[in-house]
mmCIF file of C-alpha atoms in Angstrom:
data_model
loop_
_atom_site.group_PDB
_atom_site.id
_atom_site.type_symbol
_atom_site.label_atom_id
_atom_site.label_comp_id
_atom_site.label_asym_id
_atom_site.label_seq_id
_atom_site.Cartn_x
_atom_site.Cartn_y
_atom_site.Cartn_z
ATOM 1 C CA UNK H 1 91.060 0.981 34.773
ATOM 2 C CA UNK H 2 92.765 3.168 32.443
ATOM 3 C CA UNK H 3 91.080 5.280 29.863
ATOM 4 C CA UNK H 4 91.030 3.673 26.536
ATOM 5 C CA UNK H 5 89.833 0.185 28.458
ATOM 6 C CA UNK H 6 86.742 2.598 29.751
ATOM 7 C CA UNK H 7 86.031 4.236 26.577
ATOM 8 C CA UNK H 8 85.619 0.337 25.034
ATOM 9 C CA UNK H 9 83.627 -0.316 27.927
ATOM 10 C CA UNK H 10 80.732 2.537 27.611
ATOM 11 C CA UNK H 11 80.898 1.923 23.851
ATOM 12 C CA UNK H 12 79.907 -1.742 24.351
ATOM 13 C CA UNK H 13 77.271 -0.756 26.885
ATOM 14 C CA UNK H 14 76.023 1.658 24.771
ATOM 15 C CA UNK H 15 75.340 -0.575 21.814
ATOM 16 C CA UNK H 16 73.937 -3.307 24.019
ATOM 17 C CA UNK H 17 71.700 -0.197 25.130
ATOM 18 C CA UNK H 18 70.154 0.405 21.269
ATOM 19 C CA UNK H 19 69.793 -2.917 20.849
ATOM 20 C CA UNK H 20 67.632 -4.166 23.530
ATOM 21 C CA UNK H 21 65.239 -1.097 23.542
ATOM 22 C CA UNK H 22 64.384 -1.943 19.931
ATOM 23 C CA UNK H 23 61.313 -4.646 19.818
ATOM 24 C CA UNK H 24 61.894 -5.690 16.577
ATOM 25 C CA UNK H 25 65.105 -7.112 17.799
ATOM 26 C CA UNK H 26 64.088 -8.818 20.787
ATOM 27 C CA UNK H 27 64.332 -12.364 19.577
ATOM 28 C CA UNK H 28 67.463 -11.814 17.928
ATOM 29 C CA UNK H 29 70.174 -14.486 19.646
ATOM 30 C CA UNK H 30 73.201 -13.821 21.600
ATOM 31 C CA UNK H 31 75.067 -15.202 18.415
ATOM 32 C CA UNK H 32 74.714 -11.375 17.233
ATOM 33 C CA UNK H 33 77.115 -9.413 19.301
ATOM 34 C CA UNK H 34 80.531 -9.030 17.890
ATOM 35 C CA UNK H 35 83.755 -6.715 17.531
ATOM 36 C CA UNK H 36 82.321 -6.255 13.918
ATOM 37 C CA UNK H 37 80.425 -2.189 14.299
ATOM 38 C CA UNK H 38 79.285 -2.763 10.828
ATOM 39 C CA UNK H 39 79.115 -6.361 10.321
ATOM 40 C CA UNK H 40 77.361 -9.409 12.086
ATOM 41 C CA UNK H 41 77.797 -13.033 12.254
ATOM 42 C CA UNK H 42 74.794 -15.352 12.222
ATOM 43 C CA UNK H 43 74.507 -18.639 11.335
ATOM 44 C CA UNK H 44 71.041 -18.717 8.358
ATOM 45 C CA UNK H 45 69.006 -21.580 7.914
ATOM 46 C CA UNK H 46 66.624 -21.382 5.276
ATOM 47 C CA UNK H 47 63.148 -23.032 6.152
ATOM 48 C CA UNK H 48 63.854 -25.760 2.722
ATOM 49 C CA UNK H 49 66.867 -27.066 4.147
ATOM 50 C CA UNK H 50 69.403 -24.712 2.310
ATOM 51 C CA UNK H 51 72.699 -25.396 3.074
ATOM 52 C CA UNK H 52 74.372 -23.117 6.071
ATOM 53 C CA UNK H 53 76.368 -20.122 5.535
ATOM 54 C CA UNK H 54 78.201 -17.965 7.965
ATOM 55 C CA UNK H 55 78.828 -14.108 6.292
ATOM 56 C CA UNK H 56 81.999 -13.010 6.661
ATOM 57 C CA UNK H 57 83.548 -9.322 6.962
ATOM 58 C CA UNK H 58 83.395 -7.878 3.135
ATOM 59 C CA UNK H 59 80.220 -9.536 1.990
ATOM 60 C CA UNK H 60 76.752 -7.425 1.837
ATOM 61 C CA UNK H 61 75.797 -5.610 5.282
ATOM 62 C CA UNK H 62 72.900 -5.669 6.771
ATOM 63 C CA UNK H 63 70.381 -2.755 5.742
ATOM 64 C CA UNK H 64 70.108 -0.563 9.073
ATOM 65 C CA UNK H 65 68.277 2.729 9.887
ATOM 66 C CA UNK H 66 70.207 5.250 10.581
ATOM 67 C CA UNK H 67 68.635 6.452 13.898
ATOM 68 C CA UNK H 68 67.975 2.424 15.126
ATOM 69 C CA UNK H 69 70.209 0.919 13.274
ATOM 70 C CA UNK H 70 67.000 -1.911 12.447
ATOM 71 C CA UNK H 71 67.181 -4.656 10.718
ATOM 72 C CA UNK H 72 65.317 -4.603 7.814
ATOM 73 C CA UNK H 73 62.902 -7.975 6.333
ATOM 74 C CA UNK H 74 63.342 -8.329 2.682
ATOM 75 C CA UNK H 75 60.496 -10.385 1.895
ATOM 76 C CA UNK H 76 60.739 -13.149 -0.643
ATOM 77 C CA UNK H 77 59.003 -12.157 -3.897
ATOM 78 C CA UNK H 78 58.145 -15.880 -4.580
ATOM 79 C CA UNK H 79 57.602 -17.315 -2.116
ATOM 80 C CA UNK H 80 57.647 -21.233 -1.857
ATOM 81 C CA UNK H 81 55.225 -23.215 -0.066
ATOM 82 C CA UNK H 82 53.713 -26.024 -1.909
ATOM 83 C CA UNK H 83 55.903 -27.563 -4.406
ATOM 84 C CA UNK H 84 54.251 -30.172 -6.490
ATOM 85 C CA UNK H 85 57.030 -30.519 -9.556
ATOM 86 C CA UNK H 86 60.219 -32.141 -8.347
ATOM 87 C CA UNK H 87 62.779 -29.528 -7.618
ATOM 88 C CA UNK H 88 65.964 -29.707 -9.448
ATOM 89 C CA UNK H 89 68.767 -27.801 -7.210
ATOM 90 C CA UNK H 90 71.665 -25.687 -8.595
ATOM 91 C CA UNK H 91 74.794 -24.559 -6.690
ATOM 92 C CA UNK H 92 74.309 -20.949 -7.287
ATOM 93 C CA UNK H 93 76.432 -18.271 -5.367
ATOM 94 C CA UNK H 94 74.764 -14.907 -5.420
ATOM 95 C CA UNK H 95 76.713 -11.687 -4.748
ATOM 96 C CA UNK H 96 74.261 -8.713 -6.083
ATOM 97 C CA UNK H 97 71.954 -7.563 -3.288
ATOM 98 C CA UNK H 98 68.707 -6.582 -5.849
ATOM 99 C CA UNK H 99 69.844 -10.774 -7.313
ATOM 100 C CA UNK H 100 69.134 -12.576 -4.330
ATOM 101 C CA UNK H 101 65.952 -14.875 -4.004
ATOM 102 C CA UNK H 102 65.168 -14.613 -0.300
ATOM 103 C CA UNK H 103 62.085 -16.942 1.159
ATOM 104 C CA UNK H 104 59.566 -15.506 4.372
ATOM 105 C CA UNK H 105 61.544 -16.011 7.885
ATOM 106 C CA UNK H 106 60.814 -14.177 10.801
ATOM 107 C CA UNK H 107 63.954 -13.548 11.133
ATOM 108 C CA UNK H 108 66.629 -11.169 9.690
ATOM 109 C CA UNK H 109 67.641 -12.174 6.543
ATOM 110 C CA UNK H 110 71.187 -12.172 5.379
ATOM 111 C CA UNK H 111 72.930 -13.104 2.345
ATOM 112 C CA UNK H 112 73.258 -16.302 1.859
ATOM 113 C CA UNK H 113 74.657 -18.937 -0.518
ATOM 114 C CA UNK H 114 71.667 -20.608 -1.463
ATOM 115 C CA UNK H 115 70.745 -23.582 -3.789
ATOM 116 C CA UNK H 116 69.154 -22.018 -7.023
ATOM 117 C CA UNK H 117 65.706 -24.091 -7.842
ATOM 118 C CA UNK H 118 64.525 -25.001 -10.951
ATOM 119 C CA UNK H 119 60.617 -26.675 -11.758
ATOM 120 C CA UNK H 120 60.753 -29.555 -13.883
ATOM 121 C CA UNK H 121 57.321 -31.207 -14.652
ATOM 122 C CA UNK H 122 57.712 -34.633 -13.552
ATOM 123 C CA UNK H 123 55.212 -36.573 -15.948
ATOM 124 C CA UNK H 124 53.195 -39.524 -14.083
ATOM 125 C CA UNK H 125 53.834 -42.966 -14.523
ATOM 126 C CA UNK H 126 51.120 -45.250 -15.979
ATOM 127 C CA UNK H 127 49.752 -47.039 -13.318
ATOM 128 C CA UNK H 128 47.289 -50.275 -12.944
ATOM 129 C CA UNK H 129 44.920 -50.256 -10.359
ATOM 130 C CA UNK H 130 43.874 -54.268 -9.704
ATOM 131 C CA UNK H 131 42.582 -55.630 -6.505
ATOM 132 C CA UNK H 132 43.557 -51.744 -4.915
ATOM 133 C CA UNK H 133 47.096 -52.241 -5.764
ATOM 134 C CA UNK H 134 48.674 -48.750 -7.371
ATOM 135 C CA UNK H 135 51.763 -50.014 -9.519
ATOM 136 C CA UNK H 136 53.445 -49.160 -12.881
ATOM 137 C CA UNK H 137 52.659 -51.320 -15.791
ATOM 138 C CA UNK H 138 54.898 -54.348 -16.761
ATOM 139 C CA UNK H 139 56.131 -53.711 -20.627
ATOM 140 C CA UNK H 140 56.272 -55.966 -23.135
ATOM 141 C CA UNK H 141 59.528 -57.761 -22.846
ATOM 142 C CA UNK H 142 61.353 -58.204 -26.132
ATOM 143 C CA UNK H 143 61.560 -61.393 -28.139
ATOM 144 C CA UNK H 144 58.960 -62.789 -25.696
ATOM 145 C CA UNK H 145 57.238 -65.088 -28.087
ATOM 146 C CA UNK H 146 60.168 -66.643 -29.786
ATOM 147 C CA UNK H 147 61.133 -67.512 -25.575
ATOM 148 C CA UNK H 148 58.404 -68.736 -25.428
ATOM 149 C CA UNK H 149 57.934 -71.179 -28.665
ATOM 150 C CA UNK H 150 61.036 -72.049 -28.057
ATOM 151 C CA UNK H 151 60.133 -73.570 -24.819
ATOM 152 C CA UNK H 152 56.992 -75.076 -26.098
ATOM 153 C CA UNK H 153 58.953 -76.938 -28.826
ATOM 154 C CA UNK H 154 61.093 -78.074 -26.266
ATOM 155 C CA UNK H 155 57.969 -79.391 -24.100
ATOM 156 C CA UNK H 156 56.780 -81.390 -27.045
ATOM 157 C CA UNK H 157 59.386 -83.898 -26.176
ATOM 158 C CA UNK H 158 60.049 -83.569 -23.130
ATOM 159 C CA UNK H 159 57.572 -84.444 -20.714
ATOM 160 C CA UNK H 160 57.000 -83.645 -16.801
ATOM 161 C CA UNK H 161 54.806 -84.189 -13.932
ATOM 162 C CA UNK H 162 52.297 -81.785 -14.299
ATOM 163 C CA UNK H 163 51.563 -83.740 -18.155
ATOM 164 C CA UNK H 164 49.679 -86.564 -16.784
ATOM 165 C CA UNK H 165 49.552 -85.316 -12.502
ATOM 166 C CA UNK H 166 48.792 -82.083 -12.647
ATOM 167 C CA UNK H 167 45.756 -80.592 -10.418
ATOM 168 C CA UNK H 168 43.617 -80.319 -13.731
ATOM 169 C CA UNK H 169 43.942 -83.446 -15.269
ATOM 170 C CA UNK H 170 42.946 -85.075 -11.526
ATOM 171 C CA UNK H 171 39.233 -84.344 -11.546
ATOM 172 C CA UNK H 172 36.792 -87.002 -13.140
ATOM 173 C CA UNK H 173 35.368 -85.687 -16.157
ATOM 174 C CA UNK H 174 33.116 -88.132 -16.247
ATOM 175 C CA UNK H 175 30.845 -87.569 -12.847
ATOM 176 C CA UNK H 176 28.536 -85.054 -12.122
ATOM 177 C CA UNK H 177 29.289 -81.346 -13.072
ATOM 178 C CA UNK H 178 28.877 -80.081 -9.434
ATOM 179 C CA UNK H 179 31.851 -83.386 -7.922
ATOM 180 C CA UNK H 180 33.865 -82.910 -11.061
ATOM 181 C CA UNK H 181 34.249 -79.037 -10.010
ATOM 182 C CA UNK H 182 34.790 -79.877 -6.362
ATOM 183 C CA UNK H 183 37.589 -82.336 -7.221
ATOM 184 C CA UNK H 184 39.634 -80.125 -9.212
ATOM 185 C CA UNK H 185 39.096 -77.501 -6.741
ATOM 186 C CA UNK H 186 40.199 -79.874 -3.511
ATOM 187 C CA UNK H 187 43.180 -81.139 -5.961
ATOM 188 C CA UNK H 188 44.345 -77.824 -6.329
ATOM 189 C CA UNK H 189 43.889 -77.239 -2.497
ATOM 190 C CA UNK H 190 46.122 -80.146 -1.681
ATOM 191 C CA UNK H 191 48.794 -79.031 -4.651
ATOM 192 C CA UNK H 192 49.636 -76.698 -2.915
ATOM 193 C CA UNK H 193 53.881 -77.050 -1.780
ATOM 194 C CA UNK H 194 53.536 -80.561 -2.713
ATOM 195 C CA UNK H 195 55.060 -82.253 -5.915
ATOM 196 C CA UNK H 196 52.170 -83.581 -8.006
ATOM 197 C CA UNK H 197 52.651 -87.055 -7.687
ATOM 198 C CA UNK H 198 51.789 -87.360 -4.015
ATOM 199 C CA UNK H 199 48.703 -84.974 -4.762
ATOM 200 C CA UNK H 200 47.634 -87.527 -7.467
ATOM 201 C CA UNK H 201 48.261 -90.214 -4.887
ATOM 202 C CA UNK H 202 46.017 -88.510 -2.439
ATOM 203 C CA UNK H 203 43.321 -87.941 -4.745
ATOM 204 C CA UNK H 204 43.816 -91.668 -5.604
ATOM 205 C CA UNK H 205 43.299 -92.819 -1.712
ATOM 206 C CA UNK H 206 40.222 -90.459 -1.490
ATOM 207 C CA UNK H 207 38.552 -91.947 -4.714
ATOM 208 C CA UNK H 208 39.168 -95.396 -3.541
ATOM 209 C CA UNK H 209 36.664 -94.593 -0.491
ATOM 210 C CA UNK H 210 34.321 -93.878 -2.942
ATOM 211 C CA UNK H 211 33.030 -90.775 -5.078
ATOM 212 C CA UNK H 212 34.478 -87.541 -4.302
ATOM 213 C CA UNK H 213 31.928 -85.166 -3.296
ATOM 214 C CA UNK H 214 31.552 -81.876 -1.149
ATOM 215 C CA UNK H 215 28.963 -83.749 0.688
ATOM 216 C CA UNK H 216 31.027 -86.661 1.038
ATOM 217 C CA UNK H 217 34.214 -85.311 2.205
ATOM 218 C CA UNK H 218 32.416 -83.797 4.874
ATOM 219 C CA UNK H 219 30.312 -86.785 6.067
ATOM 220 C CA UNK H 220 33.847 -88.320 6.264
ATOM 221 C CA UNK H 221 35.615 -89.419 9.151
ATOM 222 C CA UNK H 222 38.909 -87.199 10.259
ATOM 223 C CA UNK H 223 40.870 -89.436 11.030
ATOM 224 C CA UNK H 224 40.544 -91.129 7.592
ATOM 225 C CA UNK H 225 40.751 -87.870 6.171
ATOM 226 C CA UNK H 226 43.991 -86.734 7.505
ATOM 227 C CA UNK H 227 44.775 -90.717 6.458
ATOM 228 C CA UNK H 228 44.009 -90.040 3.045
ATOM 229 C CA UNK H 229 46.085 -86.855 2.656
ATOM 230 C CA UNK H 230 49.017 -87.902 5.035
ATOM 231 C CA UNK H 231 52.071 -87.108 2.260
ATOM 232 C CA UNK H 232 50.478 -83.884 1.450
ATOM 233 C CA UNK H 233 52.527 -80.765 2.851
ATOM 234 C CA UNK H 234 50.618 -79.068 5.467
ATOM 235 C CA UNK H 235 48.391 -81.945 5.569
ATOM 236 C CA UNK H 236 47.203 -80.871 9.098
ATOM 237 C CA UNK H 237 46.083 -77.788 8.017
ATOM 238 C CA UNK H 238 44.646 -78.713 5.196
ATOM 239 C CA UNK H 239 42.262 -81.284 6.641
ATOM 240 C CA UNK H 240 40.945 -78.030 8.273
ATOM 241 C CA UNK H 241 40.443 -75.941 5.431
ATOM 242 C CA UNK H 242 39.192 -78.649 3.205
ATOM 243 C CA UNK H 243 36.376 -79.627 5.753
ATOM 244 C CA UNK H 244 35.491 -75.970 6.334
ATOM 245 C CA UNK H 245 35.176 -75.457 2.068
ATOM 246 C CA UNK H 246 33.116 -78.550 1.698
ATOM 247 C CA UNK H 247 30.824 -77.097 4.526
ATOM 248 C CA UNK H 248 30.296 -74.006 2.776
ATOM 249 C CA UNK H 249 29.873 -75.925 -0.255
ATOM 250 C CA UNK H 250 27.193 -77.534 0.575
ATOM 251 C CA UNK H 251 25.749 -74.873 2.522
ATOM 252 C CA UNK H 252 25.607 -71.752 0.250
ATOM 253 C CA UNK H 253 26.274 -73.506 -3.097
ATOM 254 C CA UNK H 254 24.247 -76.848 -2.941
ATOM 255 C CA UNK H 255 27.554 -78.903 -3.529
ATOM 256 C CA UNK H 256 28.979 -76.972 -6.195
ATOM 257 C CA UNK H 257 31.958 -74.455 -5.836
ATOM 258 C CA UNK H 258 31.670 -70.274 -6.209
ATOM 259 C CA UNK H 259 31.722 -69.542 -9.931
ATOM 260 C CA UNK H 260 33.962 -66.493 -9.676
ATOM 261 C CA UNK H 261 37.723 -65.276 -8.389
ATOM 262 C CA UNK H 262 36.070 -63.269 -5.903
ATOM 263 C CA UNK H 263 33.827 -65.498 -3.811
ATOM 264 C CA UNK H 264 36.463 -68.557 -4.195
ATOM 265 C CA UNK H 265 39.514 -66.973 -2.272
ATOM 266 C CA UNK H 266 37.063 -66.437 0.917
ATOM 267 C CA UNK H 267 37.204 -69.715 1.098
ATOM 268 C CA UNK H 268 39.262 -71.197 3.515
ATOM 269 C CA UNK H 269 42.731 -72.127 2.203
ATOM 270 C CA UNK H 270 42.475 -70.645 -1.258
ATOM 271 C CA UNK H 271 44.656 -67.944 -2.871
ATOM 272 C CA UNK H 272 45.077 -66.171 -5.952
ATOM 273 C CA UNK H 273 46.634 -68.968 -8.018
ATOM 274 C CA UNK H 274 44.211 -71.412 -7.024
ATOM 275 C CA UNK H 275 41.407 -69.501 -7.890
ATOM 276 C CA UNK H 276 42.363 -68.380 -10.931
ATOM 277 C CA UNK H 277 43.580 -72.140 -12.074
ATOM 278 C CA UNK H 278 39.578 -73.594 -10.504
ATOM 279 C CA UNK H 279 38.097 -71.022 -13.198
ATOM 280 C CA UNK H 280 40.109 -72.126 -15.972
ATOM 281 C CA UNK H 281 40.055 -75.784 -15.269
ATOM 282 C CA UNK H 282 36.992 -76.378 -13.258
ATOM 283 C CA UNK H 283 34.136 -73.726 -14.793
ATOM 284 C CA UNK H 284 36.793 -73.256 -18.409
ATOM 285 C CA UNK H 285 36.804 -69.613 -18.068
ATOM 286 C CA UNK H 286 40.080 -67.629 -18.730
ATOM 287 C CA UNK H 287 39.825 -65.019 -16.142
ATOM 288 C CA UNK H 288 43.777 -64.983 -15.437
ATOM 289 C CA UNK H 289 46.822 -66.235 -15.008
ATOM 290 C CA UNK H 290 47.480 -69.185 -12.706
ATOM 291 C CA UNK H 291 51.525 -68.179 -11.002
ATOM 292 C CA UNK H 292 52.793 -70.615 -8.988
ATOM 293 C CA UNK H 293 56.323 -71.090 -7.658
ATOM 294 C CA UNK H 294 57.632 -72.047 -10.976
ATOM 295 C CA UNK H 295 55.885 -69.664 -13.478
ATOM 296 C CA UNK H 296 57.074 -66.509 -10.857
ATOM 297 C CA UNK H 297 60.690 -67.891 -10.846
ATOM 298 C CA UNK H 298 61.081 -68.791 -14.699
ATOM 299 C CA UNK H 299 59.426 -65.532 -15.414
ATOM 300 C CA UNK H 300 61.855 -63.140 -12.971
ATOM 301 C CA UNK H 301 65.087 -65.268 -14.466
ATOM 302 C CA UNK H 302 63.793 -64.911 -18.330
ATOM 303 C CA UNK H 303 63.333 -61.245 -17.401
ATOM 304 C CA UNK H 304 60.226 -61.469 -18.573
ATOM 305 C CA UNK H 305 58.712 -59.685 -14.788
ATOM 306 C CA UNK H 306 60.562 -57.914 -12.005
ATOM 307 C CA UNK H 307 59.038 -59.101 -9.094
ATOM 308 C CA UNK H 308 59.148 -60.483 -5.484
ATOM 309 C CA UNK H 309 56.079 -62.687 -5.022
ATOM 310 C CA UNK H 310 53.287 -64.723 -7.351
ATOM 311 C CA UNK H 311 50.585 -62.157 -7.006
ATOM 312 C CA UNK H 312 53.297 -59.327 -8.126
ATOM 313 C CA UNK H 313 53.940 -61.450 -11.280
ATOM 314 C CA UNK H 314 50.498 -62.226 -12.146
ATOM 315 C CA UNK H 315 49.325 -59.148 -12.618
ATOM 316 C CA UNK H 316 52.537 -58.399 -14.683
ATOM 317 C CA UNK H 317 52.563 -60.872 -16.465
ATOM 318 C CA UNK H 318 48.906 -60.034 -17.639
ATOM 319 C CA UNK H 319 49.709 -56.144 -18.203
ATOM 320 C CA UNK H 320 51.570 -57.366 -21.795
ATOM 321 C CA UNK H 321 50.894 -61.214 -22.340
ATOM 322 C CA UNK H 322 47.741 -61.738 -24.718
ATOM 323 C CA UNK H 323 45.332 -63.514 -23.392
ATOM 324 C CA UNK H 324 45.147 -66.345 -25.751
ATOM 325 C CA UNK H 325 48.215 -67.343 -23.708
ATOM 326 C CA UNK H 326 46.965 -67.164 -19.991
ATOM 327 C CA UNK H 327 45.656 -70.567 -19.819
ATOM 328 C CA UNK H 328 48.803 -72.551 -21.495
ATOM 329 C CA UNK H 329 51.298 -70.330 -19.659
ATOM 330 C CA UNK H 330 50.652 -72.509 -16.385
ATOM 331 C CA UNK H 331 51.339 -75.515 -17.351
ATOM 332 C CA UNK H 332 54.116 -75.225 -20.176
ATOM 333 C CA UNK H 333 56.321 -73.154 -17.414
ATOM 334 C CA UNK H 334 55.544 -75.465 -14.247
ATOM 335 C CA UNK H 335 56.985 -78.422 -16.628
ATOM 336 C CA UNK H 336 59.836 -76.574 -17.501
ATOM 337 C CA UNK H 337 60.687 -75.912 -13.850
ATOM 338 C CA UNK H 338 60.039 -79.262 -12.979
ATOM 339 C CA UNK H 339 63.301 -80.886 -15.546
ATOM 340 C CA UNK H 340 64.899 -78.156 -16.467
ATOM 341 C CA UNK H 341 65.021 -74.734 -15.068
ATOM 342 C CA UNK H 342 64.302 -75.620 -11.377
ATOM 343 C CA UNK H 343 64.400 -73.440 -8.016
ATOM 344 C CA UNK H 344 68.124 -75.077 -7.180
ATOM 345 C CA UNK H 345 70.898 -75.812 -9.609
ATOM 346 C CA UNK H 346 69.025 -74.843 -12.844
ATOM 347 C CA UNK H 347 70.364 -77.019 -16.532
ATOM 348 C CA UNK H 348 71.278 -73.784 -17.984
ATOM 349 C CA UNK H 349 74.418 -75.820 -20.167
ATOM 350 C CA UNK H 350 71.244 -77.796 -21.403
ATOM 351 C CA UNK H 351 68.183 -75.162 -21.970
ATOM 352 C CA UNK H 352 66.899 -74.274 -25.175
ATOM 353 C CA UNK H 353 66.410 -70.463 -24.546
ATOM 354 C CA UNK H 354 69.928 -69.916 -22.197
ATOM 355 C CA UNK H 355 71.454 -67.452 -24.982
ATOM 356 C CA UNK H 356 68.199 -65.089 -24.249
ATOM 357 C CA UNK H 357 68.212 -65.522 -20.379
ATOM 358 C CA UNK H 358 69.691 -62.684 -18.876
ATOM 359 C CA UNK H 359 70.265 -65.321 -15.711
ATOM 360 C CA UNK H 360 72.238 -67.906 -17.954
ATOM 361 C CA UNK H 361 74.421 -65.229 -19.294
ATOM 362 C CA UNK H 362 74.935 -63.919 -15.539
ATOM 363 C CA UNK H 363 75.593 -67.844 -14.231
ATOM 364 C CA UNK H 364 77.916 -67.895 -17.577
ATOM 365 C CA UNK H 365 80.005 -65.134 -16.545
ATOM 366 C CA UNK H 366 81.068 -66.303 -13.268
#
């Protein structure tokens, strides 16, 4: 070995030496040793995800004791813990030492090219809280109500299914209060996924055995109930949920039907739509909006709601519409599905409101 390879040597050794007898540094990684005497290479991480920097020769030293040569902890004056404003980040290079914004690490800080931050008060969103759903409330769509008279004048002559078959008009008005309640409530049961005239049709069977009653329907037969209701969609089902509501019927509510939204979806069978539609057409109280499949997909295509299911669209639709209108809405939009805007292959070359349908002016464009 000649003499300027051992001179390297004991010089290496000797830093090694100062480096491991100082317990401040005993964590530090292997990643520290280099050729570099004044100068080390480390790779930073900052504990918000900061981006990673590498010094190079040139840039600001590490601060060092003369005797130990220790690394000294600058610790951050601000430091950052819980951020509850949304954090804005800057590209921002720093290059004075007494500049830098430096967060706690327990390791040795070095400078580093951090992202700058900047607190911008993030104001909250108005929310609705229905039925323990947090969302943000629907706005009032514009030109709304000329939409919409337009597509009542249009109804005026142009009638549909739901005019003279829909679930409301099925009930007999003229027998008791408690079976005319239970009628509209079991047509609305069987409405549901099934076109109105076999619903009528079923309704018609069932009346032909007789008067409809909660008592009645569950005194009858199975077999002549699943008869009766054969067309219906789901009918199997159905028959199950219909004799389990007349049972509670005439258990808890002496034949009649539960007089508010609440009680009537726990029974078997019933959602949202058909409650709401068995308070407006069975007790006449306009508690809110019926949505079926063709009020949720005329409202999404008029733009009128942005949403993905009934339920969604309901509770838009009732964040700006007045109420006055919650009762008609049903009906004047199921009618319009059913001749002119339906689910496939909508008339847009034919509707009355296509130059304010921001779905006629997409279709229009391909």
């Amino acid at each position: 070995m000649n003499l300027r390879s051992k001179t390297k040597s004991e010089k290496e050794s000797k830093r090694a030496l100062d480096f491991s007898s100082d317990s401040s540094l005993s964590s530090v990684p292997s990643e520290f040793s280099s050729d570099s005497e004044d100068t080390i290479k480390r790779e930073e991480v900052s504990p918000i995800s900061f981006s990673k920097v590498i010094p190079t020769r040139g840039e600001i030293p590490l601060k060092q004791e003369e005797d130990t040569k220790r690394l000294k902890i600058v610790k951050s004056e601000s430091p950052t813990t819980d951020l509850p404003l949304l954090l804005k980040e800057e590209e921002n290079t720093l290059t004075d030492q007494s500049s830098l914004k430096y967060f706690p690490t327990n390791n040795p800080v070095k400078k580093i090219t951090i992202k700058k931050e900047t607190l911008i008060d993030k104001k909250p969103r108005k929310t609705s809280s229905k039925r323990g759903m947090k969302r943000e409330i629907q706005e009032e769509p514009k030109n709304w109500k000329m939409v919409y008279e337009k597509i009542v004048e249009y109804r005026r002559t142009h009638s549909a299914a739901v005019d003279t078959m829909g679930c409301e008009r099925l009930g007999d008005t003229t027998a008791e209060p408690k079976s005319f309640r239970f009628q509209t409530l079991l047509s609305l049961m069987l409405s549901s996924r099934t076109k109105d005239e076999v619903t009528a049709d079923a309704i018609k069977k069932l009346n032909k055995l007789g008067k409809i009653t909660a008592k009645s329907i569950l005194e009858m037969n199975d077999e002549l109930l699943a008869e009766c209701i054969g067309k219906v969609g789901f009918h199997r089902s159905k028959k199950g949920f219909i004799k389990r509501t007349a049972n509670i019927c005439v258990e808890q509510y002496d034949g009649d039907i539960p007089d508010t939204v609440e009680d009537l979806v726990k029974l078997p069978g019933v959602g949202p739509k058909m409650a709401y539609l068995t308070m407006q057409c069975a007790w006449f109280k306009n508690t809110g909006i019926g949505v079926d499949i063709h009020v949720h997909r005329i409202s999404n295509r008029l733009g009128w709601v942005k949403t993905t299911d009934p339920e969604e669209t309901r509770l838009a639709l009732e964040d700006w519409l007045p109420q006055d209108y919650w009762r008609g809405i049903n009906p004047l939009l199921v009618g319009f599905g059913q001749i002119m805007c339906k689910g496939v292959k909508p008339n847009c070359s034919e509707c009355p409101v296509s130059q304010w349908c921001p779905s006629a002016q997409i279709k229009k464009t391909k």
